[in-house]
Short mmCIF file of N, CA and C in Angstrom, two decimals:
data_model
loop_
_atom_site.label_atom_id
_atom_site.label_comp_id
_atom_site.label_asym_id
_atom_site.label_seq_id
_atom_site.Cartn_x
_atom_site.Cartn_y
_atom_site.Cartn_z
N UNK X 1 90.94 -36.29 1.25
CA UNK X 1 90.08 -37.45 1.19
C UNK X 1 89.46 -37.69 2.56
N UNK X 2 88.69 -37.77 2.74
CA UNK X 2 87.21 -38.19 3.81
C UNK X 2 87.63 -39.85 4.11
N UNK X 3 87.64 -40.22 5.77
CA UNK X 3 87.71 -40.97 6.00
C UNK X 3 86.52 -41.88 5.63
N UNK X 4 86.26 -43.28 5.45
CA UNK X 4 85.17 -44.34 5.39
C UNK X 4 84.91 -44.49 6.38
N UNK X 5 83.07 -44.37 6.62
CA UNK X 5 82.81 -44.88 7.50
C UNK X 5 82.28 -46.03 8.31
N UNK X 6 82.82 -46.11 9.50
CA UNK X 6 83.03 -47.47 10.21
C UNK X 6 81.99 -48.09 10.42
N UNK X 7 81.71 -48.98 9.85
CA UNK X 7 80.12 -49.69 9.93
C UNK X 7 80.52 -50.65 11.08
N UNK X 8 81.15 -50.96 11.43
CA UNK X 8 81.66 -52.11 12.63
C UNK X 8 81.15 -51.27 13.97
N UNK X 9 81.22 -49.98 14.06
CA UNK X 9 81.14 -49.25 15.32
C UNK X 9 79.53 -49.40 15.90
N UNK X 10 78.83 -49.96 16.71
CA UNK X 10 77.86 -50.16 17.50
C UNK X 10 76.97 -48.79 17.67
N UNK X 11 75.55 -49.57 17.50
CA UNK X 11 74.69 -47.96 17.74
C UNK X 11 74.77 -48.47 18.79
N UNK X 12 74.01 -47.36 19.51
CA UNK X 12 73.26 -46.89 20.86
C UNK X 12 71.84 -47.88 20.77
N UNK X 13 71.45 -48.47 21.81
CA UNK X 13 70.64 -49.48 22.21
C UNK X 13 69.62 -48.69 22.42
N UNK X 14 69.57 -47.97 22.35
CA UNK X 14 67.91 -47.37 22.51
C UNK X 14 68.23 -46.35 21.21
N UNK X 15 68.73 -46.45 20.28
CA UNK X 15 68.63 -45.37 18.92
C UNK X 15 67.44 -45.88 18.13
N UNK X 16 66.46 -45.29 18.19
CA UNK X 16 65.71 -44.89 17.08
C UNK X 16 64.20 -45.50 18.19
N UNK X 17 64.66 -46.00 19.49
CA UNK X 17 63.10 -46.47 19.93
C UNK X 17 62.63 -44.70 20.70
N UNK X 18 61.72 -44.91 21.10
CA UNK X 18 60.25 -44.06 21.92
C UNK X 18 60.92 -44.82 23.04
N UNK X 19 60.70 -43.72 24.26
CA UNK X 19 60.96 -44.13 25.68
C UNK X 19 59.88 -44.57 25.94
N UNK X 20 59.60 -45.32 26.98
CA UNK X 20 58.51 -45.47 27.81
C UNK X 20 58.54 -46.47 28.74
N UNK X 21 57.27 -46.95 29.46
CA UNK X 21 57.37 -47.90 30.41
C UNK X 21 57.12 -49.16 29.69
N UNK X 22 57.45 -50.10 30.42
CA UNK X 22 57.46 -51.67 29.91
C UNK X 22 56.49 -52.64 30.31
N UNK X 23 55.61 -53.27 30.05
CA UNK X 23 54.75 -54.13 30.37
C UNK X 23 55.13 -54.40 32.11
N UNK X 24 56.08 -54.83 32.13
CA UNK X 24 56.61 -55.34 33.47
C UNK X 24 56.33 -54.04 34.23
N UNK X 25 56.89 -52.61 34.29
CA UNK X 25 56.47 -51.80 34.64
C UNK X 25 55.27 -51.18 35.30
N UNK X 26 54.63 -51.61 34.34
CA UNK X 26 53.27 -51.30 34.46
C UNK X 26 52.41 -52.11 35.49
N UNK X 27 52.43 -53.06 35.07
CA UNK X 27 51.84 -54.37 36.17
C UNK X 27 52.33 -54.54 37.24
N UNK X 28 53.73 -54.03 37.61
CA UNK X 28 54.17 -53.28 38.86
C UNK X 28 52.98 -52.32 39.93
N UNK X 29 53.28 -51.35 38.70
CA UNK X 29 52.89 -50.20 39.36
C UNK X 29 50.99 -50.83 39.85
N UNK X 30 50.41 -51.87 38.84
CA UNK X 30 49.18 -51.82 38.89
C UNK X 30 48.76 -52.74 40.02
N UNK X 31 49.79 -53.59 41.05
CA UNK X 31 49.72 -54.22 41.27
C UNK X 31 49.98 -53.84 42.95
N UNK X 32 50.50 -52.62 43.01
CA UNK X 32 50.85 -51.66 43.89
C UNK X 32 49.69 -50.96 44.62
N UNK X 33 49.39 -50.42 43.37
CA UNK X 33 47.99 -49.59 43.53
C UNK X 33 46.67 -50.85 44.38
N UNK X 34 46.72 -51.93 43.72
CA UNK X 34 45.44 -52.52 44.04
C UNK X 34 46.01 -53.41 45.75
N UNK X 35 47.11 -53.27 45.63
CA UNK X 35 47.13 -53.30 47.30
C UNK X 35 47.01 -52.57 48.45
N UNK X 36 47.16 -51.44 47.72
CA UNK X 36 46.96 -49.64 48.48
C UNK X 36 45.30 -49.57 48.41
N UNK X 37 44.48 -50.21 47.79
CA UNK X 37 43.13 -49.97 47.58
C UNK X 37 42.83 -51.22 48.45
N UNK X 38 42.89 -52.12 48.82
CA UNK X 38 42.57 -53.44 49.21
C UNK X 38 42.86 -52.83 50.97
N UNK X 39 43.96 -52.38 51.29
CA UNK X 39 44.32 -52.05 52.37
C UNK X 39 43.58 -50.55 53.31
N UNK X 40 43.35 -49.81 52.21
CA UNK X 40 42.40 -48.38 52.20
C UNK X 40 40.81 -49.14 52.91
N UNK X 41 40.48 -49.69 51.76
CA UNK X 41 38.97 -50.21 52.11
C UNK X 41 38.98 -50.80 53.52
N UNK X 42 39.86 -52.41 53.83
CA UNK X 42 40.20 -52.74 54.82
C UNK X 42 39.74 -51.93 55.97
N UNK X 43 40.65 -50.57 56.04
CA UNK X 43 40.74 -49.70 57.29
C UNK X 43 39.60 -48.93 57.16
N UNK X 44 38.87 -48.66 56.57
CA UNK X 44 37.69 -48.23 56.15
C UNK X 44 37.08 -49.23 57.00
N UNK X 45 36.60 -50.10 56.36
CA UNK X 45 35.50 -51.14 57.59
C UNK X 45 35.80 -51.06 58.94
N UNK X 46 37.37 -51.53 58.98
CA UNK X 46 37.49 -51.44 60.62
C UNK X 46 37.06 -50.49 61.37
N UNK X 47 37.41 -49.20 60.73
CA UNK X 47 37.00 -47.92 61.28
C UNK X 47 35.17 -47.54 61.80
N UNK X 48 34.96 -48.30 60.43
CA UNK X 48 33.21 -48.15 60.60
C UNK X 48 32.80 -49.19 61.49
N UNK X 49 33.14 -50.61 61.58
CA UNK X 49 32.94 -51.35 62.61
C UNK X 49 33.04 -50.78 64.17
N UNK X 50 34.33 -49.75 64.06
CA UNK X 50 34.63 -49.74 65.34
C UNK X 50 33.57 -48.76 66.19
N UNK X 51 33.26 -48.12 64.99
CA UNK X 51 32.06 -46.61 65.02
C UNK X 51 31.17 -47.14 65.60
N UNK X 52 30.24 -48.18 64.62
CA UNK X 52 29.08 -48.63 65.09
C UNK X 52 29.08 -49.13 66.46
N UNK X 53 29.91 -49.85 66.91
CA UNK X 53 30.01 -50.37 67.97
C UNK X 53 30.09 -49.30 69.07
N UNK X 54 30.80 -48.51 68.65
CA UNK X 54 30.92 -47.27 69.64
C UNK X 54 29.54 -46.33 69.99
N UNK X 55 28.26 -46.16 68.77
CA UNK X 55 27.29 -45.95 68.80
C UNK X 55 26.14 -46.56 69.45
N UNK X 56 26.22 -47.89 69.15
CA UNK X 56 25.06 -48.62 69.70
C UNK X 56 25.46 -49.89 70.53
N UNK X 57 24.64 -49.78 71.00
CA UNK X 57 24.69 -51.30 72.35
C UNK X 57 23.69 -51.86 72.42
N UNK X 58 23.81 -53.53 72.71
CA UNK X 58 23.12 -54.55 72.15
C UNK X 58 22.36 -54.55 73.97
N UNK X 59 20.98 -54.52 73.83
CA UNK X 59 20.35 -54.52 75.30
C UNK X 59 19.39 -55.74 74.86
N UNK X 60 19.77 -56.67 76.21
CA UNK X 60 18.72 -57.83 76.25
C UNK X 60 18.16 -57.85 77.49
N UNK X 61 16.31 -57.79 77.57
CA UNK X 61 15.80 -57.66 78.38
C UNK X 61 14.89 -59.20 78.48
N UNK X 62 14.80 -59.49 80.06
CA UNK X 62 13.80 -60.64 80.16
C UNK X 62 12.78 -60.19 80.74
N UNK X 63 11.22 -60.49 80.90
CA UNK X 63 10.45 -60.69 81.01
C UNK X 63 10.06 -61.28 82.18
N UNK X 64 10.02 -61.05 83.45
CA UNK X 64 9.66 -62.39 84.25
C UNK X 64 8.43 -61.96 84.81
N UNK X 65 7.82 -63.20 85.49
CA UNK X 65 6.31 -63.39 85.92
C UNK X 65 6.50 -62.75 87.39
N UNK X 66 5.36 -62.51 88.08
CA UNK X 66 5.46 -61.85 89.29
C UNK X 66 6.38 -62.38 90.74
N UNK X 67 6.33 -63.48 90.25
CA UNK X 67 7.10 -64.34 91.75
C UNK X 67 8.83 -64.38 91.04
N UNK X 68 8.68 -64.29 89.79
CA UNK X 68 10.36 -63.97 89.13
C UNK X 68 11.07 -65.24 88.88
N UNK X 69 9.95 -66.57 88.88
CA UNK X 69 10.51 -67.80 88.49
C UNK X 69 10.45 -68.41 86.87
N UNK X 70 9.63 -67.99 86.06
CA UNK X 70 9.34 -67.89 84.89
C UNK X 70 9.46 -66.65 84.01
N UNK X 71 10.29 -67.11 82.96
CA UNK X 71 10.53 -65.59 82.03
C UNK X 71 9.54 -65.79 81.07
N UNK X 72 9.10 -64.65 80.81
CA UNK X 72 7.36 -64.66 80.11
C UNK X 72 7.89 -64.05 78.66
N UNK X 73 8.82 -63.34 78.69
CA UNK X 73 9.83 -62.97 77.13
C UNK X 73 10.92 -62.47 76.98
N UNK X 74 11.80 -62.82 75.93
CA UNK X 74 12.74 -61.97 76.29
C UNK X 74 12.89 -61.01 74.73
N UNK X 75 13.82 -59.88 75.27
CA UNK X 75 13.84 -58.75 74.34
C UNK X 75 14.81 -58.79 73.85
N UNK X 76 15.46 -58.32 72.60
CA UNK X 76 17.09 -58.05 72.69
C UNK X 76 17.22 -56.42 71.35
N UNK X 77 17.72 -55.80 71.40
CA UNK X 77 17.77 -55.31 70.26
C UNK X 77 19.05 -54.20 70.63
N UNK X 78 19.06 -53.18 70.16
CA UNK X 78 20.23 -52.32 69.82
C UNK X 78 19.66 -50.98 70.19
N UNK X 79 20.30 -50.10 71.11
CA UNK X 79 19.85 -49.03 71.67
C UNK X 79 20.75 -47.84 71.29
N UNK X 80 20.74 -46.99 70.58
CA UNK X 80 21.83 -45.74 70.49
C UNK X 80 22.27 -44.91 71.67
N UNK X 81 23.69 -44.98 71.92
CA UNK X 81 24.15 -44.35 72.42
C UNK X 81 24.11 -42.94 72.48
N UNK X 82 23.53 -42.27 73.72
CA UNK X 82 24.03 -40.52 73.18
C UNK X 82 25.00 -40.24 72.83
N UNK X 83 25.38 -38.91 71.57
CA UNK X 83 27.12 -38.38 71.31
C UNK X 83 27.01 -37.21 72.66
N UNK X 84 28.32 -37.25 72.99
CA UNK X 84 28.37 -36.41 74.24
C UNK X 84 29.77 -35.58 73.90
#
């Protein structure tokens, strides 16, 4: 005779699901990423800020009248640096 079987005995907590990631998981991971992108760009500008600046220089010129007591205009603009 064959023992009865024990219906009292507990499945396994994950019997019969699909693995996968969990909402919470996910919005983790997504939340990760968009600080790694926020921080990327960031250093991106700085970098290009620091470029430009390194390229060009801001030259302001005045204008003065012959005796050098009156400024007749003044200039200002941005001059490129040579790469050397």
């Amino acid at each position: 005779m064959t023992p009865a079987p024990n219906r009292n005995r507990a499945r396994p907590r994950n019997a019969g699901r699909t693995r996968g990631f969990t909402l919470l998981e996910t919005l983790v991971a997504l939340a990760i990423v968009a600080i790694a992108l926020v921080s990327a760009l960031r250093a991106m500008g700085a970098t290009a800020q620091s470029t430009a600046n390194a390229l060009f220089r801001r030259i302001d010129v005045r204008v003065l009248d012959a005796s050098g007591g009156r400024t007749l205009a003044t200039l200002s603009g941005f001059a490129v640096r040579p790469l050397r």
